[in-house]
Tab-separated table of C-alpha atoms in Angstrom:
chain	number	residue	atom	x	y	z
A	1252	MET	CA	85.834	93.301	76.761
A	1253	GLY	CA	86.096	89.547	77.358
A	1254	GLU	CA	86.532	87.975	80.781
A	1255	PRO	CA	86.152	90.332	83.751
A	1256	VAL	CA	89.162	91.747	85.549
A	1257	ALA	CA	89.082	91.396	89.342
A	1258	VAL	CA	90.930	93.740	91.678
A	1259	THR	CA	91.137	93.146	95.435
A	1260	ILE	CA	92.504	95.837	97.729
A	1261	LEU	CA	94.811	94.073	100.181
A	1262	GLY	CA	96.045	97.234	101.857
A	1263	SER	CA	94.799	100.820	101.633
A	1264	GLY	CA	97.127	102.336	104.208
A	1265	THR	CA	100.778	103.051	104.926
A	1266	ILE	CA	103.574	101.884	107.195
A	1267	VAL	CA	101.767	103.443	110.184
A	1268	PRO	CA	100.415	100.466	112.181
A	1269	SER	CA	96.654	100.210	111.828
A	1270	LEU	CA	94.007	97.592	112.509
A	1271	LYS	CA	91.928	99.147	109.723
A	1272	ARG	CA	94.427	99.609	106.915
A	1273	ASN	CA	97.326	97.398	105.855
A	1274	PRO	CA	100.230	98.935	103.899
A	1275	CYS	CA	99.322	99.624	100.274
A	1276	ALA	CA	98.947	96.473	98.125
A	1277	PHE	CA	96.432	94.970	95.744
A	1278	LEU	CA	95.688	91.808	93.809
A	1279	LEU	CA	94.745	91.759	90.119
A	1280	GLU	CA	93.322	88.701	88.374
A	1281	ALA	CA	92.931	88.778	84.594
A	1282	ALA	CA	93.282	86.443	81.612
A	1283	GLY	CA	94.269	83.513	83.810
A	1284	THR	CA	97.126	85.399	85.490
A	1285	VAL	CA	97.333	86.507	89.135
A	1286	LEU	CA	99.327	89.650	89.899
A	1287	LEU	CA	100.292	91.024	93.296
A	1288	PHE	CA	101.301	94.678	93.486
A	1289	ASP	CA	103.583	95.522	96.433
A	1290	ILE	CA	104.149	93.456	99.548
A	1291	GLY	CA	104.419	95.437	102.750
A	1292	PRO	CA	103.966	93.935	106.231
A	1293	GLY	CA	100.808	91.872	106.588
A	1294	THR	CA	100.156	91.373	102.883
A	1295	MET	CA	100.313	87.578	103.036
A	1296	ARG	CA	97.703	87.470	105.774
A	1297	ARG	CA	95.455	89.781	103.748
A	1298	LEU	CA	95.880	87.415	100.776
A	1299	LEU	CA	94.534	84.566	102.886
A	1300	GLU	CA	91.634	86.730	104.037
A	1301	ALA	CA	90.905	87.390	100.354
A	1302	GLY	CA	90.836	83.643	99.672
A	1303	LYS	CA	94.230	83.413	97.962
A	1304	THR	CA	97.517	81.730	98.812
A	1305	ILE	CA	100.990	82.931	97.885
A	1306	GLY	CA	101.345	79.854	95.672
A	1307	GLU	CA	98.746	81.287	93.288
A	1308	ILE	CA	100.736	84.444	92.524
A	1309	ASP	CA	102.246	84.468	89.024
A	1310	LEU	CA	103.824	87.914	89.145
A	1311	LEU	CA	104.840	90.096	92.094
A	1312	LEU	CA	105.406	93.717	91.057
A	1313	ILE	CA	107.097	96.122	93.450
A	1314	SER	CA	106.614	99.844	92.866
A	1315	HIS	CA	109.634	100.831	94.975
A	1316	ILE	CA	111.749	99.413	97.758
A	1317	HIS	CA	110.482	101.360	100.759
A	1318	PRO	CA	109.598	98.901	103.561
A	1319	ASP	CA	105.851	99.548	103.366
A	1320	HIS	CA	105.896	98.310	99.760
A	1321	SER	CA	108.535	95.573	99.931
A	1322	GLY	CA	109.098	94.685	103.586
A	1323	GLU	CA	107.421	91.268	103.504
A	1324	LEU	CA	109.392	90.084	100.476
A	1325	PRO	CA	111.842	87.894	102.440
A	1326	SER	CA	108.970	86.222	104.283
A	1327	PHE	CA	107.171	85.660	100.959
A	1328	LEU	CA	110.243	83.990	99.444
A	1329	PHE	CA	110.851	81.888	102.554
A	1330	ALA	CA	107.201	80.824	102.718
A	1331	ALA	CA	107.314	79.885	99.031
A	1332	LYS	CA	110.071	77.395	99.803
A	1333	TYR	CA	108.944	75.681	103.009
A	1334	PRO	CA	107.464	73.473	104.333
A	1335	GLU	CA	107.378	70.646	101.815
A	1336	ALA	CA	103.635	70.072	101.969
A	1337	TYR	CA	102.869	73.672	100.998
A	1338	ARG	CA	105.940	74.780	99.063
A	1339	ARG	CA	105.548	76.612	95.764
A	1340	ARG	CA	105.111	74.486	92.654
A	1341	ARG	CA	103.951	77.195	90.252
A	1342	PRO	CA	106.640	79.445	88.667
A	1343	PHE	CA	106.498	83.147	89.436
A	1344	THR	CA	108.366	86.324	88.544
A	1345	LEU	CA	109.458	89.136	90.836
A	1346	ALA	CA	109.567	92.458	88.994
A	1347	GLY	CA	110.509	96.025	89.858
A	1348	ALA	CA	112.736	98.910	88.891
A	1349	ARG	CA	116.531	98.887	88.759
A	1350	GLY	CA	117.787	98.236	92.258
A	1351	LEU	CA	115.561	95.216	92.823
A	1352	GLN	CA	118.379	92.788	92.058
A	1353	LYS	CA	120.597	94.598	94.566
A	1354	LEU	CA	117.839	94.314	97.181
A	1355	PHE	CA	117.467	90.610	96.475
A	1356	GLU	CA	121.213	90.033	96.764
A	1357	GLY	CA	121.226	91.931	100.059
A	1358	LEU	CA	118.400	89.773	101.397
A	1359	LYS	CA	120.300	86.657	100.376
A	1360	GLY	CA	123.357	88.069	102.157
A	1361	ALA	CA	121.296	88.356	105.324
A	1362	TYR	CA	119.232	85.157	105.089
A	1363	GLY	CA	121.359	82.919	102.886
A	1364	ASP	CA	119.875	80.042	100.898
A	1365	TRP	CA	116.612	80.178	102.859
A	1366	LEU	CA	115.369	82.653	100.232
A	1367	VAL	CA	116.767	80.899	97.154
A	1368	LEU	CA	114.188	79.075	95.050
A	1369	PRO	CA	114.857	76.678	92.149
A	1370	GLU	CA	115.453	78.425	88.816
A	1371	ASP	CA	112.429	76.717	87.272
A	1372	LEU	CA	110.194	78.336	89.909
A	1373	PHE	CA	111.634	81.838	90.267
A	1374	SER	CA	112.821	84.637	87.998
A	1375	LEU	CA	113.626	88.299	88.648
A	1376	ARG	CA	113.051	91.087	86.143
A	1377	GLU	CA	114.358	94.630	86.476
A	1378	LEU	CA	112.548	97.429	84.661
A	1379	ASP	CA	113.913	100.783	83.578
A	1380	ASN	CA	113.590	103.515	86.197
A	1381	ARG	CA	114.403	106.309	83.721
A	1382	THR	CA	112.171	105.646	80.724
A	1383	PRO	CA	108.970	103.684	79.975
A	1384	ASP	CA	109.358	99.905	79.845
A	1385	VAL	CA	107.120	97.004	78.817
A	1386	PHE	CA	106.943	93.216	79.071
A	1387	THR	CA	104.340	90.466	78.895
A	1388	ALA	CA	102.992	88.111	81.538
A	1389	GLY	CA	100.877	85.392	79.993
A	1390	ALA	CA	98.338	87.185	77.830
A	1391	LEU	CA	98.792	90.478	79.714
A	1392	THR	CA	100.907	93.455	78.719
A	1393	ILE	CA	102.633	95.189	81.631
A	1394	ARG	CA	103.856	98.744	81.126
A	1395	SER	CA	105.845	100.820	83.590
A	1396	ARG	CA	106.948	104.429	83.908
A	1397	PRO	CA	109.176	106.198	86.411
A	1398	VAL	CA	107.241	108.398	88.831
A	1399	ALA	CA	108.150	111.233	91.194
A	1400	HIS	CA	108.927	109.619	94.550
A	1401	ILE	CA	112.409	108.111	94.842
A	1402	GLU	CA	114.930	107.203	92.146
A	1403	THR	CA	113.686	103.623	91.876
A	1404	SER	CA	109.935	104.387	91.907
A	1405	ILE	CA	107.793	103.216	89.011
A	1406	GLY	CA	104.077	103.021	88.330
A	1407	TYR	CA	102.404	100.182	86.438
A	1408	ARG	CA	99.746	99.694	83.806
A	1409	VAL	CA	98.211	96.319	82.965
A	1410	GLU	CA	96.444	95.782	79.635
A	1411	THR	CA	94.354	92.687	78.890
A	1412	PRO	CA	93.695	91.051	75.495
A	1413	GLY	CA	90.084	92.187	75.870
A	1414	GLY	CA	91.077	95.842	76.038
A	1415	VAL	CA	90.773	96.466	79.787
A	1416	SER	CA	93.470	98.622	81.370
A	1417	VAL	CA	94.346	99.121	85.034
A	1418	ALA	CA	96.917	101.687	86.172
A	1419	TYR	CA	98.657	101.893	89.557
A	1420	SER	CA	100.554	104.981	90.622
A	1421	GLY	CA	102.756	103.472	93.304
A	1422	ASP	CA	103.995	106.318	95.494
A	1423	THR	CA	104.428	109.566	93.594
A	1424	GLY	CA	104.042	113.281	93.509
A	1425	PRO	CA	102.472	115.083	90.522
A	1426	CYS	CA	104.283	114.326	87.252
A	1427	GLU	CA	103.591	113.942	83.535
A	1428	ASN	CA	104.541	110.259	83.597
A	1429	LEU	CA	101.704	109.598	86.026
A	1430	VAL	CA	99.195	111.148	83.636
A	1431	GLU	CA	100.561	109.188	80.677
A	1432	LEU	CA	100.600	105.961	82.688
A	1433	ALA	CA	96.890	106.336	83.456
A	1434	ARG	CA	95.822	107.700	80.062
A	1435	GLY	CA	92.320	106.354	79.317
A	1436	ALA	CA	92.571	103.573	81.926
A	1437	ASP	CA	89.405	101.740	82.927
A	1438	LEU	CA	90.589	101.777	86.530
A	1439	PHE	CA	93.213	104.028	88.117
A	1440	LEU	CA	94.469	103.124	91.589
A	1441	CYS	CA	96.150	106.276	92.785
A	1442	GLU	CA	97.964	107.087	95.983
A	1443	CYS	CA	96.439	109.803	98.166
A	1444	SER	CA	98.662	110.072	101.191
A	1445	LEU	CA	97.533	113.217	102.975
A	1446	PRO	CA	94.649	115.714	102.852
A	1447	ASP	CA	94.827	118.984	100.955
A	1448	GLY	CA	96.705	121.469	103.105
A	1449	MET	CA	99.142	118.824	104.384
A	1450	LYS	CA	101.150	118.411	101.178
A	1451	VAL	CA	104.533	116.653	101.330
A	1452	GLU	CA	106.950	116.123	98.452
A	1453	GLY	CA	106.750	112.790	96.640
A	1454	HIS	CA	103.102	112.152	97.514
A	1455	LEU	CA	99.669	113.263	96.318
A	1456	THR	CA	96.785	115.032	97.989
A	1457	PRO	CA	93.161	114.286	96.988
A	1458	SER	CA	92.904	117.276	94.659
A	1459	GLU	CA	96.246	116.399	93.025
A	1460	ALA	CA	95.148	112.799	92.465
A	1461	GLY	CA	91.865	114.063	91.025
A	1462	GLU	CA	93.679	116.416	88.689
A	1463	ALA	CA	95.894	113.594	87.404
A	1464	ALA	CA	92.836	111.408	86.802
A	1465	SER	CA	91.026	114.215	84.992
A	1466	ARG	CA	93.985	114.994	82.759
A	1467	ALA	CA	94.416	111.287	81.974
A	1468	GLY	CA	90.721	110.806	81.164
A	1469	VAL	CA	90.381	107.643	83.250
A	1470	LYS	CA	87.025	105.916	83.617
A	1471	ARG	CA	87.172	105.226	87.364
A	1472	LEU	CA	89.426	106.538	90.110
A	1473	VAL	CA	90.252	104.607	93.280
A	1474	LEU	CA	92.172	106.503	95.961
A	1475	THR	CA	94.416	104.506	98.288
A	1476	HIS	CA	97.555	104.743	100.499
A	1477	PHE	CA	95.882	106.807	103.216
A	1478	TYR	CA	97.868	108.064	106.196
A	1479	PRO	CA	95.815	108.332	109.431
A	1480	GLU	CA	95.411	112.076	108.869
A	1481	CYS	CA	93.062	111.228	105.997
A	1482	ASP	CA	90.571	109.644	108.386
A	1483	GLY	CA	89.751	113.037	109.847
A	1484	ALA	CA	89.294	114.801	106.512
A	1485	ASP	CA	86.647	114.756	103.780
A	1486	ILE	CA	88.894	113.147	101.181
A	1487	GLU	CA	86.065	112.660	98.706
A	1488	ALA	CA	85.059	116.336	98.787
A	1489	GLN	CA	88.665	117.425	98.324
A	1490	CYS	CA	89.095	115.108	95.331
A	1491	ARG	CA	85.835	116.413	93.827
A	1492	ARG	CA	87.476	119.813	93.410
A	1493	THR	CA	89.321	118.372	90.427
A	1494	TRP	CA	87.602	115.057	89.569
A	1495	LYS	CA	83.952	114.609	88.584
A	1496	GLY	CA	83.927	110.973	87.488
A	1497	PRO	CA	83.330	107.701	89.381
A	1498	LEU	CA	85.296	107.746	92.632
A	1499	THR	CA	86.022	105.084	95.253
A	1500	LEU	CA	87.946	105.410	98.513
A	1501	ALA	CA	89.800	102.128	98.987
A	1502	GLU	CA	89.232	99.900	101.992
A	1503	ASP	CA	91.062	96.724	102.863
A	1504	LEU	CA	89.575	93.599	101.210
A	1505	MET	CA	87.368	95.694	98.896
A	1506	GLN	CA	86.728	93.894	95.596
A	1507	ILE	CA	86.307	95.667	92.266
A	1508	ARG	CA	85.317	93.998	89.001
A	1509	ILE	CA	85.725	95.567	85.577
């Protein structure tokens, strides 16, 4: 499969303040490209704890524009610009579903030029929030599909030249696009917000996440995006009702190599 793919969990939680779990985010390093998925509060500090700086990020992908997945974006952009000794010198792309440009313009309306980077360092790419979309980042292929959360929610799939695939659900309820997104993936990072019996629309329970992974035929399932209610439940046992393969419950700063 070529060079290994490295995944670092930067946040396994939600917007609920926690010393244990940051809002949901993860880092993916493959084929010489560094990808950051989502950027809720505290993500930049977690990056430093993982041994990375924001200047190393080539592509920032936002699953949707709820604050726990995008709230630290203005700080990221501001930090990429100043101060001179540490400002960004490596180009990067900000990507997300339709609506991302509107968010960016709104942030500029609030913060002005403090968030504006030179054109040779920054680009923004909007992806379709109604049908599957695809683009390339270096040697990687990035695929997206709309998922069942809010209108601008998409999940991602990264495919390497060596044939490794990593899928990320973002926030979602059960849907066919989620299954297709994860089809045959080597690693599937899937949201698991609340225990079975506490189901809410637009999110998954452990057994629902397990069912999606089983239907997709993934090789390894990693559950993440845990609300505090999950800490008092046997999430693994609930997922095992529908998933029999390799299973990991995400923790902040956990590293996974494929």
